[in-house]
Amino acid sequence: MTTVVIIVAVVLVAFCAGAFLYTRQAGGSGMRRRFGPEYDLAVAGHDGDTKAAERELHERLKRHRSLHERPLTSEARTQYSDRWQRIEAGFVDAPQQAVAEADVLLAELARDLGFPDGSDFGEQSAALSVHHAEHVNGYRRVHAAKRGDGGTEDMREALLEARGLFDVLVSNGTDRPVHRHPHHAEGSGKA
């Protein structure tokens, strides 16, 4: 009888340990799936500590998951699109100014959609990462590029990447694509 109890206890402990490990791995892969490249950035930001990164991402989810984006009016969409086109057109003559203007525009657009105010870039980008993890890094790159930390090519690439977030935000809740001038099409190599 004692042997049976010991065997059952060992099997139960083994089962619980296996279930715990499976759940832990699934949680990590779930975070990786949800956040995509943002997951890797968080892990890198915590020097490879996946537990710390997952805690941070979980906290972001708790803070910003319930945020609901407000739709833009068609007039606001047009105004934002026109501003972005002017920014892209001005890049050749004034790349530093263009990325600074793109940074301001993205902060205002996010605010108008209901994300935290752009006065706290970290909080705003964290909220954006919960809802637009695949695109938020472009905003971060533009924000860093406006300080002039890189060359013109870095600024051009940042602006191109930020365009992805802009397109997603400005077309929120609609199935109408943002009108893009043909020479600004993705993959054209132009900003």
mmCIF file with all atom_site columns, N, CA and C in Angstrom, residues 2-73:
data_model
loop_
_atom_site.group_PDB
_atom_site.id
_atom_site.type_symbol
_atom_site.label_atom_id
_atom_site.label_alt_id
_atom_site.label_comp_id
_atom_site.label_asym_id
_atom_site.label_entity_id
_atom_site.label_seq_id
_atom_site.pdbx_PDB_ins_code
_atom_site.Cartn_x
_atom_site.Cartn_y
_atom_site.Cartn_z
_atom_site.occupancy
_atom_site.B_iso_or_equiv
_atom_site.pdbx_formal_charge
_atom_site.auth_seq_id
_atom_site.auth_comp_id
_atom_site.auth_asym_id
_atom_site.auth_atom_id
_atom_site.pdbx_PDB_model_num
ATOM 1   N N  . THR A 1 2  ? 1.914   1.262  0.836   1.00 0.00 ? 2  THR A N  1
ATOM 2   C CA . THR A 1 2  ? 2.801   2.407  0.917   1.00 0.00 ? 2  THR A CA 1
ATOM 3   C C  . THR A 1 2  ? 3.517   2.621  -0.416  1.00 0.00 ? 2  THR A C  1
ATOM 4   N N  . THR A 1 3  ? 3.877   1.546  -1.071  1.00 0.00 ? 3  THR A N  1
ATOM 5   C CA . THR A 1 3  ? 4.562   1.627  -2.360  1.00 0.00 ? 3  THR A CA 1
ATOM 6   C C  . THR A 1 3  ? 3.655   2.265  -3.407  1.00 0.00 ? 3  THR A C  1
ATOM 7   N N  . VAL A 1 4  ? 2.382   1.920  -3.388  1.00 0.00 ? 4  VAL A N  1
ATOM 8   C CA . VAL A 1 4  ? 1.418   2.486  -4.329  1.00 0.00 ? 4  VAL A CA 1
ATOM 9   C C  . VAL A 1 4  ? 1.270   3.977  -4.093  1.00 0.00 ? 4  VAL A C  1
ATOM 10  N N  . VAL A 1 5  ? 1.191   4.397  -2.842  1.00 0.00 ? 5  VAL A N  1
ATOM 11  C CA . VAL A 1 5  ? 1.068   5.820  -2.498  1.00 0.00 ? 5  VAL A CA 1
ATOM 12  C C  . VAL A 1 5  ? 2.304   6.573  -2.979  1.00 0.00 ? 5  VAL A C  1
ATOM 13  N N  . ILE A 1 6  ? 3.474   6.003  -2.790  1.00 0.00 ? 6  ILE A N  1
ATOM 14  C CA . ILE A 1 6  ? 4.723   6.646  -3.215  1.00 0.00 ? 6  ILE A CA 1
ATOM 15  C C  . ILE A 1 6  ? 4.752   6.765  -4.740  1.00 0.00 ? 6  ILE A C  1
ATOM 16  N N  . ILE A 1 7  ? 4.360   5.720  -5.434  1.00 0.00 ? 7  ILE A N  1
ATOM 17  C CA . ILE A 1 7  ? 4.341   5.741  -6.900  1.00 0.00 ? 7  ILE A CA 1
ATOM 18  C C  . ILE A 1 7  ? 3.357   6.790  -7.398  1.00 0.00 ? 7  ILE A C  1
ATOM 19  N N  . VAL A 1 8  ? 2.172   6.837  -6.811  1.00 0.00 ? 8  VAL A N  1
ATOM 20  C CA . VAL A 1 8  ? 1.172   7.833  -7.199  1.00 0.00 ? 8  VAL A CA 1
ATOM 21  C C  . VAL A 1 8  ? 1.699   9.240  -6.922  1.00 0.00 ? 8  VAL A C  1
ATOM 22  N N  . ALA A 1 9  ? 2.343   9.432  -5.788  1.00 0.00 ? 9  ALA A N  1
ATOM 23  C CA . ALA A 1 9  ? 2.901   10.744 -5.438  1.00 0.00 ? 9  ALA A CA 1
ATOM 24  C C  . ALA A 1 9  ? 3.981   11.160 -6.435  1.00 0.00 ? 9  ALA A C  1
ATOM 25  N N  . VAL A 1 10 ? 4.852   10.225 -6.796  1.00 0.00 ? 10 VAL A N  1
ATOM 26  C CA . VAL A 1 10 ? 5.916   10.533 -7.758  1.00 0.00 ? 10 VAL A CA 1
ATOM 27  C C  . VAL A 1 10 ? 5.316   10.877 -9.114  1.00 0.00 ? 10 VAL A C  1
ATOM 28  N N  . VAL A 1 11 ? 4.338   10.114 -9.554  1.00 0.00 ? 11 VAL A N  1
ATOM 29  C CA . VAL A 1 11 ? 3.688   10.377 -10.839 1.00 0.00 ? 11 VAL A CA 1
ATOM 30  C C  . VAL A 1 11 ? 2.986   11.739 -10.794 1.00 0.00 ? 11 VAL A C  1
ATOM 31  N N  . LEU A 1 12 ? 2.313   12.040 -9.711  1.00 0.00 ? 12 LEU A N  1
ATOM 32  C CA . LEU A 1 12 ? 1.626   13.311 -9.562  1.00 0.00 ? 12 LEU A CA 1
ATOM 33  C C  . LEU A 1 12 ? 2.607   14.477 -9.586  1.00 0.00 ? 12 LEU A C  1
ATOM 34  N N  . VAL A 1 13 ? 3.710   14.351 -8.865  1.00 0.00 ? 13 VAL A N  1
ATOM 35  C CA . VAL A 1 13 ? 4.730   15.404 -8.855  1.00 0.00 ? 13 VAL A CA 1
ATOM 36  C C  . VAL A 1 13 ? 5.305   15.583 -10.256 1.00 0.00 ? 13 VAL A C  1
ATOM 37  N N  . ALA A 1 14 ? 5.599   14.489 -10.934 1.00 0.00 ? 14 ALA A N  1
ATOM 38  C CA . ALA A 1 14 ? 6.141   14.560 -12.295 1.00 0.00 ? 14 ALA A CA 1
ATOM 39  C C  . ALA A 1 14 ? 5.146   15.226 -13.243 1.00 0.00 ? 14 ALA A C  1
ATOM 40  N N  . PHE A 1 15 ? 3.878   14.862 -13.110 1.00 0.00 ? 15 PHE A N  1
ATOM 41  C CA . PHE A 1 15 ? 2.841   15.461 -13.948 1.00 0.00 ? 15 PHE A CA 1
ATOM 42  C C  . PHE A 1 15 ? 2.740   16.965 -13.696 1.00 0.00 ? 15 PHE A C  1
ATOM 43  N N  . CYS A 1 16 ? 2.716   17.356 -12.431 1.00 0.00 ? 16 CYS A N  1
ATOM 44  C CA . CYS A 1 16 ? 2.624   18.782 -12.079 1.00 0.00 ? 16 CYS A CA 1
ATOM 45  C C  . CYS A 1 16 ? 3.836   19.551 -12.588 1.00 0.00 ? 16 CYS A C  1
ATOM 46  N N  . ALA A 1 17 ? 5.011   18.964 -12.447 1.00 0.00 ? 17 ALA A N  1
ATOM 47  C CA . ALA A 1 17 ? 6.229   19.623 -12.931 1.00 0.00 ? 17 ALA A CA 1
ATOM 48  C C  . ALA A 1 17 ? 6.167   19.781 -14.447 1.00 0.00 ? 17 ALA A C  1
ATOM 49  N N  . GLY A 1 18 ? 5.731   18.756 -15.134 1.00 0.00 ? 18 GLY A N  1
ATOM 50  C CA . GLY A 1 18 ? 5.601   18.833 -16.590 1.00 0.00 ? 18 GLY A CA 1
ATOM 51  C C  . GLY A 1 18 ? 4.583   19.876 -17.013 1.00 0.00 ? 18 GLY A C  1
ATOM 52  N N  . ALA A 1 19 ? 3.453   19.895 -16.323 1.00 0.00 ? 19 ALA A N  1
ATOM 53  C CA . ALA A 1 19 ? 2.414   20.878 -16.637 1.00 0.00 ? 19 ALA A CA 1
ATOM 54  C C  . ALA A 1 19 ? 2.925   22.296 -16.376 1.00 0.00 ? 19 ALA A C  1
ATOM 55  N N  . PHE A 1 20 ? 3.658   22.487 -15.296 1.00 0.00 ? 20 PHE A N  1
ATOM 56  C CA . PHE A 1 20 ? 4.226   23.791 -14.971 1.00 0.00 ? 20 PHE A CA 1
ATOM 57  C C  . PHE A 1 20 ? 5.192   24.236 -16.069 1.00 0.00 ? 20 PHE A C  1
ATOM 58  N N  . LEU A 1 21 ? 6.087   23.364 -16.478 1.00 0.00 ? 21 LEU A N  1
ATOM 59  C CA . LEU A 1 21 ? 7.059   23.709 -17.520 1.00 0.00 ? 21 LEU A CA 1
ATOM 60  C C  . LEU A 1 21 ? 6.373   23.993 -18.844 1.00 0.00 ? 21 LEU A C  1
ATOM 61  N N  . TYR A 1 22 ? 5.376   23.197 -19.197 1.00 0.00 ? 22 TYR A N  1
ATOM 62  C CA . TYR A 1 22 ? 4.653   23.416 -20.442 1.00 0.00 ? 22 TYR A CA 1
ATOM 63  C C  . TYR A 1 22 ? 3.950   24.774 -20.418 1.00 0.00 ? 22 TYR A C  1
ATOM 64  N N  . THR A 1 23 ? 3.279   25.074 -19.319 1.00 0.00 ? 23 THR A N  1
ATOM 65  C CA . THR A 1 23 ? 2.573   26.341 -19.182 1.00 0.00 ? 23 THR A CA 1
ATOM 66  C C  . THR A 1 23 ? 3.547   27.505 -19.266 1.00 0.00 ? 23 THR A C  1
ATOM 67  N N  . ARG A 1 24 ? 4.674   27.368 -18.624 1.00 0.00 ? 24 ARG A N  1
ATOM 68  C CA . ARG A 1 24 ? 5.674   28.428 -18.628 1.00 0.00 ? 24 ARG A CA 1
ATOM 69  C C  . ARG A 1 24 ? 6.196   28.666 -20.043 1.00 0.00 ? 24 ARG A C  1
ATOM 70  N N  . GLN A 1 25 ? 6.480   27.583 -20.781 1.00 0.00 ? 25 GLN A N  1
ATOM 71  C CA . GLN A 1 25 ? 6.956   27.723 -22.152 1.00 0.00 ? 25 GLN A CA 1
ATOM 72  C C  . GLN A 1 25 ? 5.863   28.297 -23.040 1.00 0.00 ? 25 GLN A C  1
ATOM 73  N N  . ALA A 1 26 ? 4.657   27.834 -22.870 1.00 0.00 ? 26 ALA A N  1
ATOM 74  C CA . ALA A 1 26 ? 3.558   28.338 -23.691 1.00 0.00 ? 26 ALA A CA 1
ATOM 75  C C  . ALA A 1 26 ? 3.332   29.813 -23.423 1.00 0.00 ? 26 ALA A C  1
ATOM 76  N N  . GLY A 1 27 ? 3.478   30.245 -22.178 1.00 0.00 ? 27 GLY A N  1
ATOM 77  C CA . GLY A 1 27 ? 3.328   31.663 -21.847 1.00 0.00 ? 27 GLY A CA 1
ATOM 78  C C  . GLY A 1 27 ? 4.358   32.492 -22.568 1.00 0.00 ? 27 GLY A C  1
ATOM 79  N N  . GLY A 1 28 ? 5.603   32.028 -22.573 1.00 0.00 ? 28 GLY A N  1
ATOM 80  C CA . GLY A 1 28 ? 6.673   32.749 -23.257 1.00 0.00 ? 28 GLY A CA 1
ATOM 81  C C  . GLY A 1 28 ? 6.445   32.790 -24.752 1.00 0.00 ? 28 GLY A C  1
ATOM 82  N N  . SER A 1 29 ? 6.072   31.653 -25.331 1.00 0.00 ? 29 SER A N  1
ATOM 83  C CA . SER A 1 29 ? 5.845   31.649 -26.772 1.00 0.00 ? 29 SER A CA 1
ATOM 84  C C  . SER A 1 29 ? 4.589   32.453 -27.107 1.00 0.00 ? 29 SER A C  1
ATOM 85  N N  . GLY A 1 30 ? 3.623   32.496 -26.197 1.00 0.00 ? 30 GLY A N  1
ATOM 86  C CA . GLY A 1 30 ? 2.444   33.329 -26.394 1.00 0.00 ? 30 GLY A CA 1
ATOM 87  C C  . GLY A 1 30 ? 2.800   34.806 -26.416 1.00 0.00 ? 30 GLY A C  1
ATOM 88  N N  . MET A 1 31 ? 3.680   35.192 -25.508 1.00 0.00 ? 31 MET A N  1
ATOM 89  C CA . MET A 1 31 ? 4.157   36.586 -25.492 1.00 0.00 ? 31 MET A CA 1
ATOM 90  C C  . MET A 1 31 ? 4.953   36.873 -26.760 1.00 0.00 ? 31 MET A C  1
ATOM 91  N N  . ARG A 1 32 ? 5.760   35.924 -27.168 1.00 0.00 ? 32 ARG A N  1
ATOM 92  C CA . ARG A 1 32 ? 6.566   36.110 -28.385 1.00 0.00 ? 32 ARG A CA 1
ATOM 93  C C  . ARG A 1 32 ? 5.646   36.278 -29.593 1.00 0.00 ? 32 ARG A C  1
ATOM 94  N N  . ARG A 1 33 ? 4.581   35.451 -29.667 1.00 0.00 ? 33 ARG A N  1
ATOM 95  C CA . ARG A 1 33 ? 3.633   35.563 -30.782 1.00 0.00 ? 33 ARG A CA 1
ATOM 96  C C  . ARG A 1 33 ? 2.903   36.894 -30.736 1.00 0.00 ? 33 ARG A C  1
ATOM 97  N N  . ARG A 1 34 ? 2.476   37.305 -29.572 1.00 0.00 ? 34 ARG A N  1
ATOM 98  C CA . ARG A 1 34 ? 1.698   38.545 -29.449 1.00 0.00 ? 34 ARG A CA 1
ATOM 99  C C  . ARG A 1 34 ? 2.523   39.773 -29.775 1.00 0.00 ? 34 ARG A C  1
ATOM 100 N N  . PHE A 1 35 ? 3.753   39.800 -29.275 1.00 0.00 ? 35 PHE A N  1
ATOM 101 C CA . PHE A 1 35 ? 4.576   40.995 -29.404 1.00 0.00 ? 35 PHE A CA 1
ATOM 102 C C  . PHE A 1 35 ? 5.576   40.948 -30.553 1.00 0.00 ? 35 PHE A C  1
ATOM 103 N N  . GLY A 1 36 ? 5.802   39.786 -31.135 1.00 0.00 ? 36 GLY A N  1
ATOM 104 C CA . GLY A 1 36 ? 6.708   39.693 -32.276 1.00 0.00 ? 36 GLY A CA 1
ATOM 105 C C  . GLY A 1 36 ? 8.071   40.287 -31.982 1.00 0.00 ? 36 GLY A C  1
ATOM 106 N N  . PRO A 1 37 ? 8.529   41.198 -32.830 1.00 0.00 ? 37 PRO A N  1
ATOM 107 C CA . PRO A 1 37 ? 9.859   41.781 -32.651 1.00 0.00 ? 37 PRO A CA 1
ATOM 108 C C  . PRO A 1 37 ? 9.986   42.563 -31.339 1.00 0.00 ? 37 PRO A C  1
ATOM 109 N N  . GLU A 1 38 ? 8.876   43.012 -30.822 1.00 0.00 ? 38 GLU A N  1
ATOM 110 C CA . GLU A 1 38 ? 8.884   43.745 -29.550 1.00 0.00 ? 38 GLU A CA 1
ATOM 111 C C  . GLU A 1 38 ? 9.336   42.836 -28.409 1.00 0.00 ? 38 GLU A C  1
ATOM 112 N N  . TYR A 1 39 ? 9.011   41.558 -28.499 1.00 0.00 ? 39 TYR A N  1
ATOM 113 C CA . TYR A 1 39 ? 9.437   40.586 -27.495 1.00 0.00 ? 39 TYR A CA 1
ATOM 114 C C  . TYR A 1 39 ? 10.962  40.522 -27.460 1.00 0.00 ? 39 TYR A C  1
ATOM 115 N N  . ASP A 1 40 ? 11.558  40.412 -28.636 1.00 0.00 ? 40 ASP A N  1
ATOM 116 C CA . ASP A 1 40 ? 13.022  40.333 -28.708 1.00 0.00 ? 40 ASP A CA 1
ATOM 117 C C  . ASP A 1 40 ? 13.672  41.612 -28.184 1.00 0.00 ? 40 ASP A C  1
ATOM 118 N N  . LEU A 1 41 ? 13.078  42.768 -28.475 1.00 0.00 ? 41 LEU A N  1
ATOM 119 C CA . LEU A 1 41 ? 13.610  44.027 -27.953 1.00 0.00 ? 41 LEU A CA 1
ATOM 120 C C  . LEU A 1 41 ? 13.534  44.064 -26.433 1.00 0.00 ? 41 LEU A C  1
ATOM 121 N N  . ALA A 1 42 ? 12.436  43.575 -25.885 1.00 0.00 ? 42 ALA A N  1
ATOM 122 C CA . ALA A 1 42 ? 12.290  43.556 -24.428 1.00 0.00 ? 42 ALA A CA 1
ATOM 123 C C  . ALA A 1 42 ? 13.318  42.633 -23.790 1.00 0.00 ? 42 ALA A C  1
ATOM 124 N N  . VAL A 1 43 ? 13.536  41.475 -24.391 1.00 0.00 ? 43 VAL A N  1
ATOM 125 C CA . VAL A 1 43 ? 14.537  40.536 -23.867 1.00 0.00 ? 43 VAL A CA 1
ATOM 126 C C  . VAL A 1 43 ? 15.925  41.178 -23.935 1.00 0.00 ? 43 VAL A C  1
ATOM 127 N N  . ALA A 1 44 ? 16.238  41.806 -25.057 1.00 0.00 ? 44 ALA A N  1
ATOM 128 C CA . ALA A 1 44 ? 17.532  42.482 -25.192 1.00 0.00 ? 44 ALA A CA 1
ATOM 129 C C  . ALA A 1 44 ? 17.662  43.617 -24.177 1.00 0.00 ? 44 ALA A C  1
ATOM 130 N N  . GLY A 1 45 ? 16.571  44.320 -23.929 1.00 0.00 ? 45 GLY A N  1
ATOM 131 C CA . GLY A 1 45 ? 16.578  45.405 -22.946 1.00 0.00 ? 45 GLY A CA 1
ATOM 132 C C  . GLY A 1 45 ? 16.787  44.927 -21.522 1.00 0.00 ? 45 GLY A C  1
ATOM 133 N N  . HIS A 1 46 ? 16.554  43.656 -21.304 1.00 0.00 ? 46 HIS A N  1
ATOM 134 C CA . HIS A 1 46 ? 16.763  43.049 -19.985 1.00 0.00 ? 46 HIS A CA 1
ATOM 135 C C  . HIS A 1 46 ? 17.969  42.107 -20.012 1.00 0.00 ? 46 HIS A C  1
ATOM 136 N N  . ASP A 1 47 ? 18.902  42.383 -20.919 1.00 0.00 ? 47 ASP A N  1
ATOM 137 C CA . ASP A 1 47 ? 20.152  41.613 -21.029 1.00 0.00 ? 47 ASP A CA 1
ATOM 138 C C  . ASP A 1 47 ? 19.912  40.109 -21.124 1.00 0.00 ? 47 ASP A C  1
ATOM 139 N N  . GLY A 1 48 ? 18.903  39.729 -21.904 1.00 0.00 ? 48 GLY A N  1
ATOM 140 C CA . GLY A 1 48 ? 18.637  38.312 -22.122 1.00 0.00 ? 48 GLY A CA 1
ATOM 141 C C  . GLY A 1 48 ? 17.762  37.648 -21.077 1.00 0.00 ? 48 GLY A C  1
ATOM 142 N N  . ASP A 1 49 ? 17.348  38.369 -20.062 1.00 0.00 ? 49 ASP A N  1
ATOM 143 C CA . ASP A 1 49 ? 16.510  37.813 -18.999 1.00 0.00 ? 49 ASP A CA 1
ATOM 144 C C  . ASP A 1 49 ? 15.062  37.744 -19.487 1.00 0.00 ? 49 ASP A C  1
ATOM 145 N N  . THR A 1 50 ? 14.649  36.576 -19.979 1.00 0.00 ? 50 THR A N  1
ATOM 146 C CA . THR A 1 50 ? 13.309  36.438 -20.540 1.00 0.00 ? 50 THR A CA 1
ATOM 147 C C  . THR A 1 50 ? 12.219  36.618 -19.489 1.00 0.00 ? 50 THR A C  1
ATOM 148 N N  . LYS A 1 51 ? 12.494  36.181 -18.271 1.00 0.00 ? 51 LYS A N  1
ATOM 149 C CA . LYS A 1 51 ? 11.478  36.347 -17.218 1.00 0.00 ? 51 LYS A CA 1
ATOM 150 C C  . LYS A 1 51 ? 11.196  37.820 -16.965 1.00 0.00 ? 51 LYS A C  1
ATOM 151 N N  . ALA A 1 52 ? 12.249  38.624 -16.868 1.00 0.00 ? 52 ALA A N  1
ATOM 152 C CA . ALA A 1 52 ? 12.076  40.066 -16.638 1.00 0.00 ? 52 ALA A CA 1
ATOM 153 C C  . ALA A 1 52 ? 11.372  40.716 -17.828 1.00 0.00 ? 52 ALA A C  1
ATOM 154 N N  . ALA A 1 53 ? 11.748  40.317 -19.031 1.00 0.00 ? 53 ALA A N  1
ATOM 155 C CA . ALA A 1 53 ? 11.122  40.868 -20.231 1.00 0.00 ? 53 ALA A CA 1
ATOM 156 C C  . ALA A 1 53 ? 9.631   40.511 -20.273 1.00 0.00 ? 53 ALA A C  1
ATOM 157 N N  . GLU A 1 54 ? 9.308   39.276 -19.954 1.00 0.00 ? 54 GLU A N  1
ATOM 158 C CA . GLU A 1 54 ? 7.909   38.853 -19.970 1.00 0.00 ? 54 GLU A CA 1
ATOM 159 C C  . GLU A 1 54 ? 7.102   39.559 -18.890 1.00 0.00 ? 54 GLU A C  1
ATOM 160 N N  . ARG A 1 55 ? 7.721   39.805 -17.735 1.00 0.00 ? 55 ARG A N  1
ATOM 161 C CA . ARG A 1 55 ? 7.023   40.586 -16.695 1.00 0.00 ? 55 ARG A CA 1
ATOM 162 C C  . ARG A 1 55 ? 6.717   41.982 -17.209 1.00 0.00 ? 55 ARG A C  1
ATOM 163 N N  . GLU A 1 56 ? 7.707   42.597 -17.863 1.00 0.00 ? 56 GLU A N  1
ATOM 164 C CA . GLU A 1 56 ? 7.489   43.941 -18.404 1.00 0.00 ? 56 GLU A CA 1
ATOM 165 C C  . GLU A 1 56 ? 6.366   43.947 -19.438 1.00 0.00 ? 56 GLU A C  1
ATOM 166 N N  . LEU A 1 57 ? 6.395   42.991 -20.355 1.00 0.00 ? 57 LEU A N  1
ATOM 167 C CA . LEU A 1 57 ? 5.364   42.925 -21.391 1.00 0.00 ? 57 LEU A CA 1
ATOM 168 C C  . LEU A 1 57 ? 3.994   42.626 -20.784 1.00 0.00 ? 57 LEU A C  1
ATOM 169 N N  . HIS A 1 58 ? 3.965   41.788 -19.775 1.00 0.00 ? 58 HIS A N  1
ATOM 170 C CA . HIS A 1 58 ? 2.706   41.499 -19.094 1.00 0.00 ? 58 HIS A CA 1
ATOM 171 C C  . HIS A 1 58 ? 2.160   42.775 -18.441 1.00 0.00 ? 58 HIS A C  1
ATOM 172 N N  . GLU A 1 59 ? 3.029   43.559 -17.841 1.00 0.00 ? 59 GLU A N  1
ATOM 173 C CA . GLU A 1 59 ? 2.603   44.829 -17.237 1.00 0.00 ? 59 GLU A CA 1
ATOM 174 C C  . GLU A 1 59 ? 2.047   45.783 -18.300 1.00 0.00 ? 59 GLU A C  1
ATOM 175 N N  . ARG A 1 60 ? 2.695   45.821 -19.451 1.00 0.00 ? 60 ARG A N  1
ATOM 176 C CA . ARG A 1 60 ? 2.187   46.650 -20.552 1.00 0.00 ? 60 ARG A CA 1
ATOM 177 C C  . ARG A 1 60 ? 0.782   46.207 -20.939 1.00 0.00 ? 60 ARG A C  1
ATOM 178 N N  . LEU A 1 61 ? 0.599   44.901 -21.042 1.00 0.00 ? 61 LEU A N  1
ATOM 179 C CA . LEU A 1 61 ? -0.725  44.385 -21.381 1.00 0.00 ? 61 LEU A CA 1
ATOM 180 C C  . LEU A 1 61 ? -1.763  44.814 -20.351 1.00 0.00 ? 61 LEU A C  1
ATOM 181 N N  . LYS A 1 62 ? -1.417  44.677 -19.083 1.00 0.00 ? 62 LYS A N  1
ATOM 182 C CA . LYS A 1 62 ? -2.360  45.063 -18.029 1.00 0.00 ? 62 LYS A CA 1
ATOM 183 C C  . LYS A 1 62 ? -2.710  46.546 -18.122 1.00 0.00 ? 62 LYS A C  1
ATOM 184 N N  . ARG A 1 63 ? -1.711  47.393 -18.399 1.00 0.00 ? 63 ARG A N  1
ATOM 185 C CA . ARG A 1 63 ? -1.946  48.840 -18.443 1.00 0.00 ? 63 ARG A CA 1
ATOM 186 C C  . ARG A 1 63 ? -2.714  49.278 -19.684 1.00 0.00 ? 63 ARG A C  1
ATOM 187 N N  . HIS A 1 64 ? -2.467  48.625 -20.812 1.00 0.00 ? 64 HIS A N  1
ATOM 188 C CA . HIS A 1 64 ? -2.965  49.189 -22.075 1.00 0.00 ? 64 HIS A CA 1
ATOM 189 C C  . HIS A 1 64 ? -3.880  48.286 -22.894 1.00 0.00 ? 64 HIS A C  1
ATOM 190 N N  . ARG A 1 65 ? -4.145  47.074 -22.425 1.00 0.00 ? 65 ARG A N  1
ATOM 191 C CA . ARG A 1 65 ? -4.972  46.146 -23.200 1.00 0.00 ? 65 ARG A CA 1
ATOM 192 C C  . ARG A 1 65 ? -6.377  46.694 -23.438 1.00 0.00 ? 65 ARG A C  1
ATOM 193 N N  . SER A 1 66 ? -6.946  47.363 -22.471 1.00 0.00 ? 66 SER A N  1
ATOM 194 C CA . SER A 1 66 ? -8.339  47.815 -22.596 1.00 0.00 ? 66 SER A CA 1
ATOM 195 C C  . SER A 1 66 ? -8.489  49.106 -23.390 1.00 0.00 ? 66 SER A C  1
ATOM 196 N N  . LEU A 1 67 ? -7.389  49.672 -23.848 1.00 0.00 ? 67 LEU A N  1
ATOM 197 C CA . LEU A 1 67 ? -7.458  50.889 -24.637 1.00 0.00 ? 67 LEU A CA 1
ATOM 198 C C  . LEU A 1 67 ? -8.171  50.601 -25.950 1.00 0.00 ? 67 LEU A C  1
ATOM 199 N N  . HIS A 1 68 ? -9.116  51.426 -26.297 1.00 0.00 ? 68 HIS A N  1
ATOM 200 C CA . HIS A 1 68 ? -9.837  51.280 -27.559 1.00 0.00 ? 68 HIS A CA 1
ATOM 201 C C  . HIS A 1 68 ? -9.549  52.506 -28.407 1.00 0.00 ? 68 HIS A C  1
ATOM 202 N N  . GLU A 1 69 ? -9.035  52.255 -29.585 1.00 0.00 ? 69 GLU A N  1
ATOM 203 C CA . GLU A 1 69 ? -8.707  53.363 -30.469 1.00 0.00 ? 69 GLU A CA 1
ATOM 204 C C  . GLU A 1 69 ? -9.975  54.052 -30.943 1.00 0.00 ? 69 GLU A C  1
ATOM 205 N N  . ARG A 1 70 ? -9.927  55.376 -30.910 1.00 0.00 ? 70 ARG A N  1
ATOM 206 C CA . ARG A 1 70 ? -11.039 56.175 -31.436 1.00 0.00 ? 70 ARG A CA 1
ATOM 207 C C  . ARG A 1 70 ? -10.852 56.319 -32.946 1.00 0.00 ? 70 ARG A C  1
ATOM 208 N N  . PRO A 1 71 ? -11.920 56.238 -33.688 1.00 0.00 ? 71 PRO A N  1
ATOM 209 C CA . PRO A 1 71 ? -11.778 56.418 -35.140 1.00 0.00 ? 71 PRO A CA 1
ATOM 210 C C  . PRO A 1 71 ? -11.496 57.881 -35.487 1.00 0.00 ? 71 PRO A C  1
ATOM 211 N N  . LEU A 1 72 ? -10.758 58.074 -36.537 1.00 0.00 ? 72 LEU A N  1
ATOM 212 C CA . LEU A 1 72 ? -10.507 59.419 -37.045 1.00 0.00 ? 72 LEU A CA 1
ATOM 213 C C  . LEU A 1 72 ? -11.635 59.818 -37.989 1.00 0.00 ? 72 LEU A C  1
ATOM 214 N N  . THR A 1 73 ? -11.902 61.090 -38.050 1.00 0.00 ? 73 THR A N  1
ATOM 215 C CA . THR A 1 73 ? -12.834 61.570 -39.065 1.00 0.00 ? 73 THR A CA 1
ATOM 216 C C  . THR A 1 73 ? -12.119 61.506 -40.406 1.00 0.00 ? 73 THR A C  1
#
